[in-house]
Amino acid sequence: MSKSDIYSICRVSDSVAETLPSSLDVNYLLNLLSYAAAEEVRAYYQYRVVADFLVGVMRPDVERLFKTNAQEELDDHFQKLLKRVSELGGNVETINSLSSFESLPLAPYRVPVVPYDVLECVEQNILSEKDAIARYVEICEFTQGKDLVTFRVSRQILEDEQEHLSDLEDLRDDILSSRKG
């Protein structure tokens, strides 16, 4: 009998003693969490790879925000997602190598372009944060009323991503204002 057969027959308790309803497709949820974890790694990389090489007005502010967001993506969001995958009895087989990311239905990675203009990089990250928000809305909607632990984790990450988006949009507006003046 497969794991999905077991889940469909009975209510399952995860490792944090939360009883999950039999209607919850745990395999689908594990895929969503794995995709989100992979996207967090890419978000970290997208922020961090250019942070020390940015050029343009307000570079120190953008650099500081990129480094802060990068750390949060990796050290907070990624870790929370991996922990939840483990608690649900999953594994990281689908995301255990960076090359495997190419075969997954992930949000697009936006390759920063030399000379790493602050405005262009901020705009790329705005799009990426919007993709992240969509992913966490999807997870929240899927787990609401069914899996309180995953719902809370994803909602907390969603709030962080909304804050990242707001900060990036504010920076974009400041950069645009400074270029006009």
PDB file of C-alpha atoms in Angstrom:
ATOM      1  CA  MET A   1       0.000   0.000   0.000  1.00  0.00           C
ATOM      2  CA  SER A   2       1.419   3.379  -1.002  1.00  0.00           C
ATOM      3  CA  LYS A   3       1.716   6.406   1.249  1.00  0.00           C
ATOM      4  CA  SER A   4      -1.017   8.208  -0.687  1.00  0.00           C
ATOM      5  CA  ASP A   5      -3.346   5.214  -0.242  1.00  0.00           C
ATOM      6  CA  ILE A   6      -2.787   5.351   3.495  1.00  0.00           C
ATOM      7  CA  TYR A   7      -3.461   9.094   3.569  1.00  0.00           C
ATOM      8  CA  SER A   8      -6.682   8.681   1.636  1.00  0.00           C
ATOM      9  CA  ILE A   9      -7.973   5.920   3.931  1.00  0.00           C
ATOM     10  CA  CYS A  10      -7.342   7.400   7.336  1.00  0.00           C
ATOM     11  CA  ARG A  11      -6.604  10.568   9.185  1.00  0.00           C
ATOM     12  CA  VAL A  12      -2.876  11.026   9.592  1.00  0.00           C
ATOM     13  CA  SER A  13      -0.933  12.653  12.410  1.00  0.00           C
ATOM     14  CA  ASP A  14       2.242  14.408  11.457  1.00  0.00           C
ATOM     15  CA  SER A  15       5.304  14.522  13.689  1.00  0.00           C
ATOM     16  CA  VAL A  16       4.032  17.564  15.587  1.00  0.00           C
ATOM     17  CA  ALA A  17       0.947  15.557  16.592  1.00  0.00           C
ATOM     18  CA  GLU A  18      -1.388  17.533  14.374  1.00  0.00           C
ATOM     19  CA  THR A  19      -4.210  15.436  13.007  1.00  0.00           C
ATOM     20  CA  LEU A  20      -4.547  15.994   9.300  1.00  0.00           C
ATOM     21  CA  PRO A  21      -7.848  15.337   7.543  1.00  0.00           C
ATOM     22  CA  SER A  22      -7.985  12.502   5.032  1.00  0.00           C
ATOM     23  CA  SER A  23      -9.126  15.041   2.415  1.00  0.00           C
ATOM     24  CA  LEU A  24      -5.699  16.730   2.516  1.00  0.00           C
ATOM     25  CA  ASP A  25      -3.525  15.576  -0.377  1.00  0.00           C
ATOM     26  CA  VAL A  26      -0.251  15.432   1.547  1.00  0.00           C
ATOM     27  CA  ASN A  27       1.788  14.497  -1.528  1.00  0.00           C
ATOM     28  CA  TYR A  28       0.535  17.564  -3.366  1.00  0.00           C
ATOM     29  CA  LEU A  29       1.273  19.702  -0.308  1.00  0.00           C
ATOM     30  CA  LEU A  30       4.783  18.268  -0.060  1.00  0.00           C
ATOM     31  CA  ASN A  31       5.342  19.206  -3.707  1.00  0.00           C
ATOM     32  CA  LEU A  32       4.128  22.771  -3.068  1.00  0.00           C
ATOM     33  CA  LEU A  33       6.441  23.083  -0.055  1.00  0.00           C
ATOM     34  CA  SER A  34       9.383  21.680  -2.009  1.00  0.00           C
ATOM     35  CA  TYR A  35       8.768  24.098  -4.874  1.00  0.00           C
ATOM     36  CA  ALA A  36       8.571  26.996  -2.412  1.00  0.00           C
ATOM     37  CA  ALA A  37      11.834  25.859  -0.777  1.00  0.00           C
ATOM     38  CA  ALA A  38      13.574  25.728  -4.160  1.00  0.00           C
ATOM     39  CA  GLU A  39      12.251  29.198  -4.978  1.00  0.00           C
ATOM     40  CA  GLU A  40      13.629  30.496  -1.668  1.00  0.00           C
ATOM     41  CA  VAL A  41      17.099  29.235  -2.608  1.00  0.00           C
ATOM     42  CA  ARG A  42      16.828  31.002  -5.942  1.00  0.00           C
ATOM     43  CA  ALA A  43      15.539  34.160  -4.247  1.00  0.00           C
ATOM     44  CA  TYR A  44      18.537  34.099  -1.932  1.00  0.00           C
ATOM     45  CA  TYR A  45      20.841  33.762  -4.906  1.00  0.00           C
ATOM     46  CA  GLN A  46      19.091  36.446  -6.948  1.00  0.00           C
ATOM     47  CA  TYR A  47      19.440  38.933  -4.104  1.00  0.00           C
ATOM     48  CA  ARG A  48      22.907  37.998  -2.940  1.00  0.00           C
ATOM     49  CA  VAL A  49      24.814  37.436  -6.168  1.00  0.00           C
ATOM     50  CA  VAL A  50      24.522  41.096  -7.223  1.00  0.00           C
ATOM     51  CA  ALA A  51      24.457  42.864  -3.853  1.00  0.00           C
ATOM     52  CA  ASP A  52      28.160  43.775  -3.860  1.00  0.00           C
ATOM     53  CA  PHE A  53      28.167  44.714  -7.555  1.00  0.00           C
ATOM     54  CA  LEU A  54      25.236  47.108  -7.835  1.00  0.00           C
ATOM     55  CA  VAL A  55      25.721  50.448  -9.537  1.00  0.00           C
ATOM     56  CA  GLY A  56      23.651  53.580  -9.472  1.00  0.00           C
ATOM     57  CA  VAL A  57      21.886  55.953  -7.198  1.00  0.00           C
ATOM     58  CA  MET A  58      20.990  54.640  -3.725  1.00  0.00           C
ATOM     59  CA  ARG A  59      23.330  51.677  -4.144  1.00  0.00           C
ATOM     60  CA  PRO A  60      24.113  51.396  -0.400  1.00  0.00           C
ATOM     61  CA  ASP A  61      20.403  51.236   0.500  1.00  0.00           C
ATOM     62  CA  VAL A  62      19.634  48.656  -2.162  1.00  0.00           C
ATOM     63  CA  GLU A  63      22.707  46.602  -1.237  1.00  0.00           C
ATOM     64  CA  ARG A  64      21.693  46.572   2.423  1.00  0.00           C
ATOM     65  CA  LEU A  65      18.120  45.521   1.612  1.00  0.00           C
ATOM     66  CA  PHE A  66      19.265  42.813  -0.811  1.00  0.00           C
ATOM     67  CA  LYS A  67      21.616  41.319   1.793  1.00  0.00           C
ATOM     68  CA  THR A  68      18.953  41.428   4.506  1.00  0.00           C
ATOM     69  CA  ASN A  69      16.308  39.860   2.271  1.00  0.00           C
ATOM     70  CA  ALA A  70      18.751  37.216   1.043  1.00  0.00           C
ATOM     71  CA  GLN A  71      19.495  36.082   4.587  1.00  0.00           C
ATOM     72  CA  GLU A  72      15.803  35.941   5.441  1.00  0.00           C
ATOM     73  CA  GLU A  73      15.015  33.896   2.334  1.00  0.00           C
ATOM     74  CA  LEU A  74      17.674  31.302   3.172  1.00  0.00           C
ATOM     75  CA  ASP A  75      18.013  31.279   6.953  1.00  0.00           C
ATOM     76  CA  ASP A  76      14.338  31.711   7.787  1.00  0.00           C
ATOM     77  CA  HIS A  77      11.971  30.804   4.956  1.00  0.00           C
ATOM     78  CA  PHE A  78      13.982  27.936   3.457  1.00  0.00           C
ATOM     79  CA  GLN A  79      14.639  26.428   6.885  1.00  0.00           C
ATOM     80  CA  LYS A  80      10.971  26.637   7.923  1.00  0.00           C
ATOM     81  CA  LEU A  81       9.880  24.956   4.718  1.00  0.00           C
ATOM     82  CA  LEU A  82      12.393  22.120   5.088  1.00  0.00           C
ATOM     83  CA  LYS A  83      11.327  21.593   8.679  1.00  0.00           C
ATOM     84  CA  ARG A  84       7.682  21.354   7.650  1.00  0.00           C
ATOM     85  CA  VAL A  85       8.468  18.924   4.824  1.00  0.00           C
ATOM     86  CA  SER A  86      10.249  16.750   7.384  1.00  0.00           C
ATOM     87  CA  GLU A  87       7.387  17.007   9.879  1.00  0.00           C
ATOM     88  CA  LEU A  88       4.973  15.842   7.192  1.00  0.00           C
ATOM     89  CA  GLY A  89       7.150  12.803   6.488  1.00  0.00           C
ATOM     90  CA  GLY A  90       8.478  14.105   3.193  1.00  0.00           C
ATOM     91  CA  ASN A  91      11.994  14.323   1.834  1.00  0.00           C
ATOM     92  CA  VAL A  92      14.000  16.668  -0.356  1.00  0.00           C
ATOM     93  CA  GLU A  93      14.604  14.275  -3.223  1.00  0.00           C
ATOM     94  CA  THR A  94      12.949  16.590  -5.757  1.00  0.00           C
ATOM     95  CA  ILE A  95      15.161  19.536  -4.756  1.00  0.00           C
ATOM     96  CA  ASN A  96      18.381  17.888  -3.597  1.00  0.00           C
ATOM     97  CA  SER A  97      20.431  19.400  -6.413  1.00  0.00           C
ATOM     98  CA  LEU A  98      20.337  22.806  -8.035  1.00  0.00           C
ATOM     99  CA  SER A  99      20.153  21.204 -11.468  1.00  0.00           C
ATOM    100  CA  SER A 100      16.855  19.556 -10.503  1.00  0.00           C
ATOM    101  CA  PHE A 101      15.255  23.006 -10.213  1.00  0.00           C
ATOM    102  CA  GLU A 102      15.082  23.271 -14.010  1.00  0.00           C
ATOM    103  CA  SER A 103      12.587  20.401 -14.236  1.00  0.00           C
ATOM    104  CA  LEU A 104      10.259  21.771 -11.536  1.00  0.00           C
ATOM    105  CA  PRO A 105       7.288  24.105 -12.067  1.00  0.00           C
ATOM    106  CA  LEU A 106       8.956  27.027 -10.332  1.00  0.00           C
ATOM    107  CA  ALA A 107       8.549  30.744 -10.764  1.00  0.00           C
ATOM    108  CA  PRO A 108      11.044  32.086 -13.304  1.00  0.00           C
ATOM    109  CA  TYR A 109      14.560  32.994 -12.230  1.00  0.00           C
ATOM    110  CA  ARG A 110      15.430  36.453 -13.457  1.00  0.00           C
ATOM    111  CA  VAL A 111      19.085  36.623 -14.356  1.00  0.00           C
ATOM    112  CA  PRO A 112      20.636  39.936 -13.288  1.00  0.00           C
ATOM    113  CA  VAL A 113      22.260  41.743 -16.205  1.00  0.00           C
ATOM    114  CA  VAL A 114      25.613  43.533 -16.122  1.00  0.00           C
ATOM    115  CA  PRO A 115      26.163  46.350 -15.093  1.00  0.00           C
ATOM    116  CA  TYR A 116      23.656  45.454 -12.292  1.00  0.00           C
ATOM    117  CA  ASP A 117      21.816  48.744 -12.357  1.00  0.00           C
ATOM    118  CA  VAL A 118      20.027  49.252  -9.028  1.00  0.00           C
ATOM    119  CA  LEU A 119      16.679  50.046 -10.640  1.00  0.00           C
ATOM    120  CA  GLU A 120      16.739  47.048 -12.974  1.00  0.00           C
ATOM    121  CA  CYS A 121      17.736  44.695 -10.148  1.00  0.00           C
ATOM    122  CA  VAL A 122      15.079  46.119  -7.826  1.00  0.00           C
ATOM    123  CA  GLU A 123      12.451  45.654 -10.546  1.00  0.00           C
ATOM    124  CA  GLN A 124      13.552  42.049 -11.118  1.00  0.00           C
ATOM    125  CA  ASN A 125      13.197  41.343  -7.419  1.00  0.00           C
ATOM    126  CA  ILE A 126       9.782  43.021  -7.322  1.00  0.00           C
ATOM    127  CA  LEU A 127       8.607  40.504  -9.916  1.00  0.00           C
ATOM    128  CA  SER A 128      10.180  37.644  -7.968  1.00  0.00           C
ATOM    129  CA  GLU A 129       8.513  38.731  -4.727  1.00  0.00           C
ATOM    130  CA  LYS A 130       5.161  38.854  -6.534  1.00  0.00           C
ATOM    131  CA  ASP A 131       5.775  35.269  -7.652  1.00  0.00           C
ATOM    132  CA  ALA A 132       6.632  34.280  -4.075  1.00  0.00           C
ATOM    133  CA  ILE A 133       3.457  35.917  -2.803  1.00  0.00           C
ATOM    134  CA  ALA A 134       1.427  33.942  -5.334  1.00  0.00           C
ATOM    135  CA  ARG A 135       3.092  30.692  -4.196  1.00  0.00           C
ATOM    136  CA  TYR A 136       2.345  31.339  -0.516  1.00  0.00           C
ATOM    137  CA  VAL A 137      -1.225  32.406  -1.254  1.00  0.00           C
ATOM    138  CA  GLU A 138      -1.619  29.068  -3.056  1.00  0.00           C
ATOM    139  CA  ILE A 139      -0.231  27.164  -0.041  1.00  0.00           C
ATOM    140  CA  CYS A 140      -2.396  29.142   2.396  1.00  0.00           C
ATOM    141  CA  GLU A 141      -5.527  28.510   0.357  1.00  0.00           C
ATOM    142  CA  PHE A 142      -4.707  24.801   0.056  1.00  0.00           C
ATOM    143  CA  THR A 143      -4.071  24.314   3.777  1.00  0.00           C
ATOM    144  CA  GLN A 144      -6.634  26.683   5.306  1.00  0.00           C
ATOM    145  CA  GLY A 145      -8.920  24.713   7.579  1.00  0.00           C
ATOM    146  CA  LYS A 146      -7.015  21.480   6.896  1.00  0.00           C
ATOM    147  CA  ASP A 147      -3.417  21.880   8.091  1.00  0.00           C
ATOM    148  CA  LEU A 148      -3.053  24.624  10.676  1.00  0.00           C
ATOM    149  CA  VAL A 149       0.718  24.255  11.120  1.00  0.00           C
ATOM    150  CA  THR A 150       1.523  24.587   7.422  1.00  0.00           C
ATOM    151  CA  PHE A 151      -1.044  27.348   7.085  1.00  0.00           C
ATOM    152  CA  ARG A 152       0.609  29.351   9.879  1.00  0.00           C
ATOM    153  CA  VAL A 153       4.123  28.812   8.511  1.00  0.00           C
ATOM    154  CA  SER A 154       3.110  29.796   4.989  1.00  0.00           C
ATOM    155  CA  ARG A 155       1.096  32.784   6.206  1.00  0.00           C
ATOM    156  CA  GLN A 156       4.089  34.018   8.208  1.00  0.00           C
ATOM    157  CA  ILE A 157       6.368  33.680   5.182  1.00  0.00           C
ATOM    158  CA  LEU A 158       3.690  35.346   3.031  1.00  0.00           C
ATOM    159  CA  GLU A 159       3.695  38.352   5.371  1.00  0.00           C
ATOM    160  CA  ASP A 160       7.497  38.557   5.089  1.00  0.00           C
ATOM    161  CA  GLU A 161       7.302  38.405   1.295  1.00  0.00           C
ATOM    162  CA  GLN A 162       4.682  41.167   1.278  1.00  0.00           C
ATOM    163  CA  GLU A 163       7.022  43.267   3.402  1.00  0.00           C
ATOM    164  CA  HIS A 164       9.898  42.569   0.994  1.00  0.00           C
ATOM    165  CA  LEU A 165       7.687  43.667  -1.891  1.00  0.00           C
ATOM    166  CA  SER A 166       6.664  46.861  -0.118  1.00  0.00           C
ATOM    167  CA  ASP A 167      10.284  47.725   0.728  1.00  0.00           C
ATOM    168  CA  LEU A 168      11.370  47.091  -2.863  1.00  0.00           C
ATOM    169  CA  GLU A 169       8.547  49.191  -4.284  1.00  0.00           C
ATOM    170  CA  ASP A 170       9.440  52.031  -1.921  1.00  0.00           C
ATOM    171  CA  LEU A 171      13.076  51.821  -3.020  1.00  0.00           C
ATOM    172  CA  ARG A 172      12.052  51.771  -6.674  1.00  0.00           C
ATOM    173  CA  ASP A 173       9.957  54.901  -6.154  1.00  0.00           C
ATOM    174  CA  ASP A 174      12.841  56.628  -4.350  1.00  0.00           C
ATOM    175  CA  ILE A 175      15.278  55.702  -7.132  1.00  0.00           C
ATOM    176  CA  LEU A 176      12.882  56.991  -9.785  1.00  0.00           C
ATOM    177  CA  SER A 177      12.336  60.235  -7.834  1.00  0.00           C
ATOM    178  CA  SER A 178      16.058  60.804  -7.445  1.00  0.00           C
ATOM    179  CA  ARG A 179      16.631  60.269 -11.165  1.00  0.00           C
ATOM    180  CA  LYS A 180      14.035  62.929 -12.037  1.00  0.00           C
ATOM    181  CA  GLY A 181      15.583  65.503  -9.714  1.00  0.00           C
TER     182      GLY A 181
END
